[in-house]
Amino acid sequence: MKLRASPHGALSGRASVPGDKSISHRALLLAALAVGESRIEGLLEGEDVMATAATLRRLGVPVARHNGGSWTVAGVGVSGLAEPDTVLDLGNAGTGARLVMGLLAGHPFTAVVTGDSSLRRRPMGRVAAPLREMGATVLAREGDRLPLAVRGRADLLPLDWRSEVASAQVKSAILLAGLHAAGRTSVTEPLASRDHTERMLRAMGAEIAEEETEDGHRVTITGQPELRPRDFVVPGDPSSAAFPVVAAVLAEGSRIEIPGVGVNPLRAGLYRTLREMGARITETRPREQGGEPVADLVVESSDLEAVEVPAERAPRMIDEYPILAVAAARARGVTAMRGLGELRVKESDRFAAILEGLAACGVRCWSEGDDLFVEGAAGPPPGGGRVAARLDHRIAMSFLVLGGIARAPVTVEGAETIATSFPGFVALMNALGARIEEAGS
Ligand code: S3P
């Protein structure tokens, strides 16, 4: 599907974004490991999360959607998954694939995991290596890519792992495997990544300890707990809210409200950066929902100044660089974003996709090593480009936002990929005043 975003005026109104993708995957997966039935409200019904739900069903877990949109999962206990009689296809979902690998490691059967052509290119060695150390067998294609087969075992060995990258997917996969090991399993990452798994596991009765060490942030889980079922409430996804937020900051005269957005500090890097650039984003009614901090966002348009985004902030905004690059394109000055090596292994090579997409839209940008630089136009950038989504929802949505605040429309090819995380994106943006429509060939 090809979508075209044309320049729009002020955005206004109130709109709710769908449930958090990271939390939705985890709510399903952790509920499956509890003893008894859990209920989930606000689950993201995007393709990624639906692939995780389908995978759990293949593993023998009853997962149901009810009228009104709530979901129930009849948990089978920590070691209760059943051997699947077919391949587990996680589609585009890196979180789904990696967390499922962690679960499979603790089960004494063989399961094959695959995904779409984007996921089959992504590195799985970062998860396979620690799982092998714990005693699971993981047979994969060259470079530890999908499809791969996991043959787990019920008596996994506890592990003390140091991850080279700050990655919540790696950390969570190891913690999920650690549920099956007798004793304590630890993961240390150079900087703390999102902690949704830890929050949820604690609320379900698992023992989790966290500490700062010389090597970084260390999380330890005590294995073989009995997990209590839970009522999960999924907050709005700050990574999805980022698109209307940036559009409203950049379109003169805008004022929008987005209620019920997750504001977990380990996810809030974009919002901090935008504020440093001069954006007016206010959090009202701060509260807690399902063990996560949540607030309503009020966003007003503002002129932005370029800033330098330090590498240490990357784990807190790892998915938001494409949309930050769009904000930078309209700011005054050169925005420097440092330490973005991980962007090369996301749903697409986002590092390259940002550079090529911005260049196609007349925005000057360049890279030095893992650092990316965007020269802002101190006003609407030219636009007018055609951008390929590359099976990457965030690239698609970012460039549609760019089209709305540029001087000429931007066309995104392959925009159907938006449905992985944000079904209803086009309707929501247009209800606020954007002009996104299907484009002919
Ligand atoms: C996610 C973690 C991040 C992020 C992804 C979701 C998660 O990936 O990019 O969209 O739910 O744990 P990494 O853990 O690989 O950085």
CSV table of C-alpha atoms and ligand atoms in Angstrom, one decimal:
chain,number,residue,atom,x,y,z
A,1,MET,CA,0.0,0.0,0.0
A,2,LYS,CA,1.2,3.5,-0.9
A,3,LEU,CA,0.3,6.4,1.3
A,4,ARG,CA,0.8,10.1,0.6
A,5,ALA,CA,1.0,12.7,3.4
A,6,SER,CA,0.4,16.3,2.3
A,7,PRO,CA,1.3,19.4,4.2
A,8,HIS,CA,-1.3,20.2,6.9
A,9,GLY,CA,-2.1,23.2,9.1
A,10,ALA,CA,-2.5,23.2,12.9
A,11,LEU,CA,-3.4,19.9,14.6
A,12,SER,CA,-6.0,19.9,17.3
A,13,GLY,CA,-8.2,17.6,19.4
A,14,ARG,CA,-7.8,14.6,21.7
A,15,ALA,CA,-6.9,11.1,20.6
A,16,SER,CA,-5.9,7.9,22.4
A,17,VAL,CA,-3.1,5.8,21.0
A,18,PRO,CA,-3.2,2.0,21.1
A,19,GLY,CA,-1.7,-0.1,23.9
A,20,ASP,CA,2.0,-0.4,24.4
A,21,LYS,CA,3.5,-3.0,22.2
A,22,SER,CA,6.3,-4.1,24.6
A,23,ILE,CA,3.9,-4.4,27.5
A,24,SER,CA,1.3,-6.2,25.3
A,25,HIS,CA,3.7,-9.0,24.3
A,26,ARG,CA,4.8,-9.4,27.8
A,27,ALA,CA,1.3,-9.5,29.3
A,28,LEU,CA,0.4,-12.4,27.0
A,29,LEU,CA,3.6,-14.3,27.5
A,30,LEU,CA,3.8,-13.9,31.3
A,31,ALA,CA,0.1,-14.6,31.8
A,32,ALA,CA,0.7,-17.9,29.9
A,33,LEU,CA,3.2,-18.9,32.6
A,34,ALA,CA,0.9,-18.1,35.6
A,35,VAL,CA,-1.2,-20.8,37.4
A,36,GLY,CA,-4.7,-19.7,36.5
A,37,GLU,CA,-6.5,-17.1,34.4
A,38,SER,CA,-5.3,-13.6,33.8
A,39,ARG,CA,-7.2,-10.7,32.2
A,40,ILE,CA,-5.7,-8.1,30.0
A,41,GLU,CA,-7.3,-4.7,29.2
A,42,GLY,CA,-6.0,-2.4,26.5
A,43,LEU,CA,-4.0,-5.0,24.7
A,44,LEU,CA,-2.5,-3.7,21.4
A,45,GLU,CA,-4.3,-5.6,18.7
A,46,GLY,CA,-1.6,-5.0,16.1
A,47,GLU,CA,-0.1,-7.7,13.9
A,48,ASP,CA,3.0,-8.2,16.1
A,49,VAL,CA,1.1,-8.9,19.3
A,50,MET,CA,-1.4,-11.0,17.4
A,51,ALA,CA,1.5,-13.2,16.2
A,52,THR,CA,2.5,-13.7,19.9
A,53,ALA,CA,-1.1,-14.6,20.8
A,54,ALA,CA,-1.2,-17.1,17.9
A,55,THR,CA,2.2,-18.6,19.0
A,56,LEU,CA,0.9,-19.1,22.5
A,57,ARG,CA,-2.2,-21.0,21.2
A,58,ARG,CA,0.2,-23.2,19.2
A,59,LEU,CA,2.0,-23.9,22.4
A,60,GLY,CA,-1.3,-25.1,24.0
A,61,VAL,CA,-2.2,-21.9,25.9
A,62,PRO,CA,-5.9,-20.9,25.7
A,63,VAL,CA,-6.0,-17.2,24.7
A,64,ALA,CA,-9.3,-15.5,24.1
A,65,ARG,CA,-10.6,-12.1,23.1
A,66,HIS,CA,-14.0,-11.1,24.6
A,67,ASN,CA,-16.6,-8.6,23.6
A,68,GLY,CA,-15.6,-5.2,24.7
A,69,GLY,CA,-12.0,-5.9,23.8
A,70,SER,CA,-10.6,-7.5,26.9
A,71,TRP,CA,-8.5,-10.6,26.6
A,72,THR,CA,-8.0,-13.7,28.9
A,73,VAL,CA,-5.1,-16.1,29.1
A,74,ALA,CA,-5.5,-19.4,30.9
A,75,GLY,CA,-2.0,-19.8,32.3
A,76,VAL,CA,-0.4,-23.2,32.2
A,77,GLY,CA,2.4,-22.6,34.8
A,78,VAL,CA,6.1,-22.0,34.3
A,79,SER,CA,6.8,-25.3,32.6
A,80,GLY,CA,3.5,-26.1,31.1
A,81,LEU,CA,3.8,-25.3,27.4
A,82,ALA,CA,3.0,-28.1,24.9
A,83,GLU,CA,5.1,-29.1,21.9
A,84,PRO,CA,3.8,-27.2,18.8
A,85,ASP,CA,2.8,-29.3,15.8
A,86,THR,CA,3.9,-26.6,13.4
A,87,VAL,CA,6.4,-23.7,12.9
A,88,LEU,CA,6.0,-20.7,15.2
A,89,ASP,CA,5.8,-17.6,12.9
A,90,LEU,CA,6.3,-14.4,14.8
A,91,GLY,CA,5.9,-12.2,11.7
A,92,ASN,CA,7.7,-8.9,12.0
A,93,ALA,CA,8.0,-9.1,15.8
A,94,GLY,CA,11.6,-9.1,17.3
A,95,THR,CA,10.2,-8.9,20.8
A,96,GLY,CA,7.8,-11.8,20.2
A,97,ALA,CA,10.6,-14.0,18.6
A,98,ARG,CA,13.2,-13.3,21.2
A,99,LEU,CA,11.0,-13.7,24.3
A,100,VAL,CA,9.5,-16.9,22.9
A,101,MET,CA,13.0,-18.3,22.5
A,102,GLY,CA,13.6,-17.7,26.2
A,103,LEU,CA,10.4,-19.5,27.1
A,104,LEU,CA,11.1,-22.4,24.8
A,105,ALA,CA,14.6,-22.9,26.3
A,106,GLY,CA,12.9,-24.3,29.5
A,107,HIS,CA,10.8,-26.9,27.8
A,108,PRO,CA,12.0,-30.3,26.8
A,109,PHE,CA,10.7,-30.3,23.2
A,110,THR,CA,11.7,-29.0,19.8
A,111,ALA,CA,10.1,-25.9,18.3
A,112,VAL,CA,11.0,-24.0,15.1
A,113,VAL,CA,10.7,-20.2,15.2
A,114,THR,CA,10.5,-18.0,12.1
A,115,GLY,CA,9.3,-14.7,10.9
A,116,ASP,CA,8.9,-12.4,7.9
A,117,SER,CA,11.9,-11.4,5.7
A,118,SER,CA,12.7,-8.5,8.0
A,119,LEU,CA,12.8,-10.6,11.1
A,120,ARG,CA,14.8,-13.4,9.3
A,121,ARG,CA,17.6,-10.9,8.7
A,122,ARG,CA,17.9,-9.8,12.4
A,123,PRO,CA,20.6,-11.2,14.7
A,124,MET,CA,19.4,-13.9,17.1
A,125,GLY,CA,22.8,-14.9,18.4
A,126,ARG,CA,22.6,-12.4,21.2
A,127,VAL,CA,19.7,-14.5,22.6
A,128,ALA,CA,20.8,-17.9,21.4
A,129,ALA,CA,24.3,-17.7,23.0
A,130,PRO,CA,23.1,-17.3,26.6
A,131,LEU,CA,20.4,-19.9,26.1
A,132,ARG,CA,23.0,-22.3,24.9
A,133,GLU,CA,25.0,-21.6,28.0
A,134,MET,CA,22.0,-22.5,30.1
A,135,GLY,CA,21.8,-25.9,28.4
A,136,ALA,CA,19.3,-25.4,25.6
A,137,THR,CA,20.1,-26.4,22.0
A,138,VAL,CA,19.6,-23.7,19.4
A,139,LEU,CA,20.2,-24.6,15.8
A,140,ALA,CA,20.1,-21.7,13.5
A,141,ARG,CA,21.0,-20.5,10.0
A,142,GLU,CA,24.3,-18.9,9.3
A,143,GLY,CA,24.9,-15.9,11.6
A,144,ASP,CA,22.2,-17.2,14.0
A,145,ARG,CA,19.3,-16.0,11.9
A,146,LEU,CA,15.8,-17.3,11.8
A,147,PRO,CA,14.4,-19.8,11.1
A,148,LEU,CA,15.9,-21.6,14.0
A,149,ALA,CA,15.0,-24.6,16.2
A,150,VAL,CA,15.1,-24.6,20.0
A,151,ARG,CA,15.3,-27.8,21.9
A,152,GLY,CA,14.9,-26.8,25.5
A,153,ARG,CA,15.3,-28.7,28.7
A,154,ALA,CA,13.4,-28.7,32.0
A,155,ASP,CA,16.5,-28.5,34.1
A,156,LEU,CA,18.2,-25.3,32.7
A,157,LEU,CA,21.3,-24.2,34.4
A,158,PRO,CA,21.3,-20.8,36.1
A,159,LEU,CA,23.5,-18.2,34.4
A,160,ASP,CA,25.4,-15.0,35.1
A,161,TRP,CA,25.4,-13.2,31.7
A,162,ARG,CA,27.0,-10.0,30.5
A,163,SER,CA,25.3,-8.6,27.5
A,164,GLU,CA,27.3,-6.4,25.2
A,165,VAL,CA,24.3,-4.4,24.2
A,166,ALA,CA,21.6,-2.7,26.3
A,167,SER,CA,18.7,-4.7,25.0
A,168,ALA,CA,15.4,-5.4,26.8
A,169,GLN,CA,14.7,-8.2,24.4
A,170,VAL,CA,18.0,-10.0,25.4
A,171,LYS,CA,17.5,-9.3,29.1
A,172,SER,CA,13.9,-10.5,29.0
A,173,ALA,CA,14.6,-13.7,27.1
A,174,ILE,CA,17.3,-14.6,29.7
A,175,LEU,CA,15.0,-13.7,32.6
A,176,LEU,CA,12.2,-15.9,31.1
A,177,ALA,CA,14.6,-18.8,30.7
A,178,GLY,CA,15.8,-18.1,34.2
A,179,LEU,CA,12.3,-18.8,35.5
A,180,HIS,CA,13.1,-22.5,34.7
A,181,ALA,CA,16.5,-22.7,36.2
A,182,ALA,CA,17.1,-23.8,39.8
A,183,GLY,CA,18.9,-20.9,41.5
A,184,ARG,CA,19.6,-17.3,40.4
A,185,THR,CA,20.1,-16.1,36.9
A,186,SER,CA,21.6,-12.6,36.3
A,187,VAL,CA,21.9,-10.3,33.3
A,188,THR,CA,24.1,-7.3,33.3
A,189,GLU,CA,23.7,-4.7,30.5
A,190,PRO,CA,25.9,-1.6,29.9
A,191,LEU,CA,22.9,0.7,30.5
A,192,ALA,CA,19.5,-0.1,31.9
A,193,SER,CA,16.9,-0.9,29.2
A,194,ARG,CA,13.1,-0.9,29.6
A,195,ASP,CA,12.1,-2.8,32.7
A,196,HIS,CA,8.5,-3.9,31.9
A,197,THR,CA,9.4,-7.6,32.3
A,198,GLU,CA,10.9,-7.0,35.8
A,199,ARG,CA,7.9,-5.0,36.9
A,200,MET,CA,5.4,-7.6,35.7
A,201,LEU,CA,7.3,-10.6,37.1
A,202,ARG,CA,7.6,-8.9,40.5
A,203,ALA,CA,3.8,-8.2,40.6
A,204,MET,CA,3.2,-11.9,39.8
A,205,GLY,CA,5.3,-13.0,42.8
A,206,ALA,CA,8.8,-13.6,41.3
A,207,GLU,CA,11.9,-12.5,43.2
A,208,ILE,CA,13.8,-10.0,41.2
A,209,ALA,CA,16.8,-7.9,42.4
A,210,GLU,CA,18.4,-5.0,40.6
A,211,GLU,CA,21.8,-3.3,41.3
A,212,GLU,CA,24.3,-1.0,39.6
A,213,THR,CA,27.7,-2.7,39.1
A,214,GLU,CA,30.9,-1.6,37.5
A,215,ASP,CA,29.8,-3.4,34.4
A,216,GLY,CA,26.4,-1.8,34.3
A,217,HIS,CA,22.9,-2.6,35.4
A,218,ARG,CA,22.4,-6.1,36.8
A,219,VAL,CA,19.1,-7.9,37.2
A,220,THR,CA,18.8,-11.2,39.0
A,221,ILE,CA,15.8,-13.6,39.0
A,222,THR,CA,15.3,-16.5,41.4
A,223,GLY,CA,14.1,-19.5,39.3
A,224,GLN,CA,11.2,-21.8,39.6
A,225,PRO,CA,8.6,-19.5,41.2
A,226,GLU,CA,4.9,-20.1,41.0
A,227,LEU,CA,3.5,-17.1,39.2
A,228,ARG,CA,0.2,-15.6,40.2
A,229,PRO,CA,-2.3,-14.7,37.5
A,230,ARG,CA,-3.0,-11.0,37.3
A,231,ASP,CA,-5.3,-8.3,35.8
A,232,PHE,CA,-3.1,-6.5,33.4
A,233,VAL,CA,-3.9,-2.9,32.2
A,234,VAL,CA,-1.8,-1.9,29.2
A,235,PRO,CA,-1.0,1.8,29.0
A,236,GLY,CA,-0.9,3.8,25.7
A,237,ASP,CA,2.3,3.3,23.8
A,238,PRO,CA,4.7,6.3,24.2
A,239,SER,CA,6.5,5.0,21.0
A,240,SER,CA,3.2,5.3,19.1
A,241,ALA,CA,2.2,8.6,20.7
A,242,ALA,CA,5.6,10.0,19.5
A,243,PHE,CA,4.1,10.4,15.9
A,244,PRO,CA,1.2,12.7,16.7
A,245,VAL,CA,3.3,14.4,19.4
A,246,VAL,CA,6.0,15.4,17.0
A,247,ALA,CA,3.5,16.3,14.3
A,248,ALA,CA,1.8,18.7,16.7
A,249,VAL,CA,5.0,20.1,18.0
A,250,LEU,CA,6.1,20.9,14.4
A,251,ALA,CA,2.8,22.2,12.9
A,252,GLU,CA,2.3,25.8,13.9
A,253,GLY,CA,-0.7,26.7,16.1
A,254,SER,CA,-1.3,23.0,17.2
A,255,ARG,CA,-2.6,21.8,20.5
A,256,ILE,CA,-3.5,18.2,21.1
A,257,GLU,CA,-4.1,15.9,24.0
A,258,ILE,CA,-3.2,12.2,24.3
A,259,PRO,CA,-4.6,10.6,27.4
A,260,GLY,CA,-3.2,7.5,29.2
A,261,VAL,CA,0.3,7.3,27.8
A,262,GLY,CA,3.0,5.3,29.5
A,263,VAL,CA,5.7,7.6,30.9
A,264,ASN,CA,8.1,4.9,32.3
A,265,PRO,CA,11.5,6.8,32.6
A,266,LEU,CA,13.2,4.0,30.7
A,267,ARG,CA,11.0,4.8,27.7
A,268,ALA,CA,10.9,8.6,28.0
A,269,GLY,CA,14.1,9.7,26.2
A,270,LEU,CA,12.3,11.2,23.2
A,271,TYR,CA,10.1,13.4,25.4
A,272,ARG,CA,13.1,14.6,27.4
A,273,THR,CA,15.0,15.4,24.1
A,274,LEU,CA,12.1,17.2,22.6
A,275,ARG,CA,11.7,19.3,25.7
A,276,GLU,CA,15.4,20.1,25.6
A,277,MET,CA,14.8,21.3,22.0
A,278,GLY,CA,12.1,23.6,23.3
A,279,ALA,CA,8.9,21.6,22.8
A,280,ARG,CA,6.0,22.3,25.0
A,281,ILE,CA,4.8,18.8,26.2
A,282,THR,CA,3.1,18.7,29.6
A,283,GLU,CA,2.2,15.6,31.6
A,284,THR,CA,-1.1,15.9,33.5
A,285,ARG,CA,-2.9,13.6,35.9
A,286,PRO,CA,0.2,11.4,36.6
A,287,ARG,CA,-0.9,8.0,37.9
A,288,GLU,CA,-0.1,4.3,38.0
A,289,GLN,CA,-1.8,1.8,35.8
A,290,GLY,CA,-0.9,-1.9,35.9
A,291,GLY,CA,2.4,-1.2,37.6
A,292,GLU,CA,3.5,1.4,35.1
A,293,PRO,CA,3.5,5.2,35.4
A,294,VAL,CA,1.0,6.8,33.1
A,295,ALA,CA,0.0,10.4,32.3
A,296,ASP,CA,-2.1,12.5,29.9
A,297,LEU,CA,0.0,14.4,27.4
A,298,VAL,CA,-0.8,18.0,26.3
A,299,VAL,CA,1.3,19.1,23.3
A,300,GLU,CA,1.6,22.6,21.9
A,301,SER,CA,3.5,23.6,18.8
A,302,SER,CA,6.9,25.2,19.4
A,303,ASP,CA,10.0,26.3,17.6
A,304,LEU,CA,12.8,23.8,18.1
A,305,GLU,CA,16.5,24.3,18.5
A,306,ALA,CA,19.0,21.6,17.6
A,307,VAL,CA,20.6,19.6,20.5
A,308,GLU,CA,23.1,16.9,21.0
A,309,VAL,CA,21.6,13.6,22.1
A,310,PRO,CA,24.2,11.6,24.1
A,311,ALA,CA,24.8,7.9,23.4
A,312,GLU,CA,23.8,7.1,27.0
A,313,ARG,CA,20.2,8.1,26.2
A,314,ALA,CA,19.8,5.6,23.3
A,315,PRO,CA,18.3,2.7,25.4
A,316,ARG,CA,15.6,5.1,26.6
A,317,MET,CA,14.5,6.1,23.1
A,318,ILE,CA,15.9,3.4,20.9
A,319,ASP,CA,12.7,3.3,18.7
A,320,GLU,CA,12.3,7.0,18.5
A,321,TYR,CA,15.3,8.1,16.4
A,322,PRO,CA,13.4,8.1,13.1
A,323,ILE,CA,10.8,10.5,14.4
A,324,LEU,CA,13.4,12.6,16.3
A,325,ALA,CA,15.2,12.9,13.0
A,326,VAL,CA,12.0,14.4,11.5
A,327,ALA,CA,11.8,16.9,14.4
A,328,ALA,CA,15.5,17.7,13.8
A,329,ALA,CA,14.8,18.4,10.1
A,330,ARG,CA,12.5,21.3,11.1
A,331,ALA,CA,14.6,22.6,14.0
A,332,ARG,CA,17.2,25.4,13.9
A,333,GLY,CA,20.8,24.0,13.7
A,334,VAL,CA,22.5,20.7,13.4
A,335,THR,CA,21.1,17.9,15.7
A,336,ALA,CA,23.7,15.3,16.7
A,337,MET,CA,22.5,11.8,17.7
A,338,ARG,CA,25.3,9.7,19.1
A,339,GLY,CA,25.8,6.0,19.5
A,340,LEU,CA,23.2,4.6,17.2
A,341,GLY,CA,24.8,1.3,16.2
A,342,GLU,CA,21.8,-0.7,17.4
A,343,LEU,CA,19.6,1.1,14.8
A,344,ARG,CA,21.2,-1.0,12.1
A,345,VAL,CA,19.6,-4.2,13.4
A,346,LYS,CA,16.0,-3.1,13.9
A,347,GLU,CA,13.0,-3.9,11.7
A,348,SER,CA,15.1,-2.4,9.0
A,349,ASP,CA,18.6,-0.8,9.0
A,350,ARG,CA,17.1,2.3,10.5
A,351,PHE,CA,20.4,4.1,10.4
A,352,ALA,CA,20.5,3.8,6.6
A,353,ALA,CA,16.7,4.3,6.2
A,354,ILE,CA,16.8,7.6,8.1
A,355,LEU,CA,19.7,9.0,6.0
A,356,GLU,CA,18.2,7.9,2.7
A,357,GLY,CA,14.7,9.0,3.6
A,358,LEU,CA,15.8,12.4,4.8
A,359,ALA,CA,18.0,12.9,1.7
A,360,ALA,CA,15.0,12.0,-0.6
A,361,CYS,CA,13.1,14.7,1.2
A,362,GLY,CA,15.8,17.4,0.6
A,363,VAL,CA,17.1,17.3,4.2
A,364,ARG,CA,20.9,17.6,4.7
A,365,CYS,CA,22.1,14.7,6.9
A,366,TRP,CA,25.2,12.7,7.3
A,367,SER,CA,26.9,10.1,9.6
A,368,GLU,CA,30.2,9.7,11.3
A,369,GLY,CA,30.6,6.1,12.6
A,370,ASP,CA,27.6,5.4,14.7
A,371,ASP,CA,26.6,9.1,15.0
A,372,LEU,CA,24.0,10.7,12.9
A,373,PHE,CA,23.6,14.4,12.1
A,374,VAL,CA,20.6,16.3,10.7
A,375,GLU,CA,20.7,19.9,9.6
A,376,GLY,CA,17.4,21.5,10.4
A,377,ALA,CA,15.7,24.0,8.0
A,378,ALA,CA,14.5,26.3,10.9
A,379,GLY,CA,11.1,25.9,9.2
A,380,PRO,CA,9.3,23.4,6.9
A,381,PRO,CA,11.9,21.1,5.1
A,382,PRO,CA,11.4,20.6,1.4
A,383,GLY,CA,9.7,17.1,1.4
A,384,GLY,CA,8.5,15.8,-1.9
A,385,GLY,CA,10.3,12.4,-1.6
A,386,ARG,CA,9.3,8.8,-2.1
A,387,VAL,CA,10.3,6.6,0.8
A,388,ALA,CA,10.3,2.8,1.0
A,389,ALA,CA,9.0,1.5,4.4
A,390,ARG,CA,11.3,-1.6,4.2
A,391,LEU,CA,8.9,-3.6,6.4
A,392,ASP,CA,9.5,-1.1,9.1
A,393,HIS,CA,6.4,0.5,10.7
A,394,ARG,CA,8.4,3.3,12.4
A,395,ILE,CA,10.1,4.4,9.1
A,396,ALA,CA,6.7,4.5,7.4
A,397,MET,CA,5.0,6.6,10.1
A,398,SER,CA,8.0,8.9,10.6
A,399,PHE,CA,8.1,9.9,6.9
A,400,LEU,CA,4.3,10.4,6.8
A,401,VAL,CA,4.7,12.9,9.7
A,402,LEU,CA,7.5,14.6,7.7
A,403,GLY,CA,5.2,14.9,4.7
A,404,GLY,CA,2.7,16.7,6.9
A,405,ILE,CA,5.1,19.4,8.1
A,406,ALA,CA,7.1,19.8,4.8
A,407,ARG,CA,6.6,22.0,1.8
A,408,ALA,CA,5.6,19.2,-0.5
A,409,PRO,CA,3.9,15.8,0.0
A,410,VAL,CA,5.9,12.7,0.9
A,411,THR,CA,4.9,9.2,-0.4
A,412,VAL,CA,5.6,6.1,1.6
A,413,GLU,CA,5.6,2.7,-0.2
A,414,GLY,CA,4.8,-0.5,1.7
A,415,ALA,CA,2.9,1.5,4.3
A,416,GLU,CA,0.8,-1.6,5.3
A,417,THR,CA,3.6,-2.4,7.7
A,418,ILE,CA,2.1,0.3,10.0
A,419,ALA,CA,-0.5,-2.3,11.1
A,420,THR,CA,2.3,-4.2,13.1
A,421,SER,CA,2.2,-1.6,15.9
A,422,PHE,CA,-0.4,1.1,15.2
A,423,PRO,CA,-3.6,0.0,13.4
A,424,GLY,CA,-5.6,3.2,13.0
A,425,PHE,CA,-2.6,5.5,12.7
A,426,VAL,CA,-4.0,7.2,9.5
A,427,ALA,CA,-7.5,7.7,10.9
A,428,LEU,CA,-6.0,9.1,14.2
A,429,MET,CA,-3.7,11.5,12.4
A,430,ASN,CA,-6.4,12.7,10.0
A,431,ALA,CA,-8.9,13.2,12.8
A,432,LEU,CA,-6.3,15.6,14.4
A,433,GLY,CA,-6.0,17.5,11.1
A,434,ALA,CA,-3.3,15.6,9.1
A,435,ARG,CA,-3.8,14.8,5.4
A,436,ILE,CA,-2.7,11.2,4.7
A,437,GLU,CA,-4.4,9.3,1.9
A,438,GLU,CA,-3.9,6.3,-0.3
A,439,ALA,CA,-1.8,7.3,-3.3
A,440,GLY,CA,-2.2,5.8,-6.8
A,441,SER,CA,0.8,4.3,-8.5
B,1,S3P,C1,11.8,-3.9,22.8
B,1,S3P,C2,13.1,-3.6,23.0
B,1,S3P,C3,13.9,-2.8,22.0
B,1,S3P,C4,13.0,-2.1,21.0
B,1,S3P,C5,11.8,-3.0,20.5
B,1,S3P,C6,11.0,-3.5,21.7
B,1,S3P,C7,11.1,-4.8,23.8
B,1,S3P,O1,14.7,-3.7,21.3
B,1,S3P,O2,13.7,-1.6,19.9
B,1,S3P,O3,11.0,-2.3,19.6
B,1,S3P,O4,9.9,-4.9,23.8
B,1,S3P,O5,11.8,-5.4,24.7
B,1,S3P,P1,16.1,-4.2,21.9
B,1,S3P,O6,15.8,-4.9,23.2
B,1,S3P,O7,16.7,-5.1,20.9
B,1,S3P,O8,16.9,-2.9,22.0
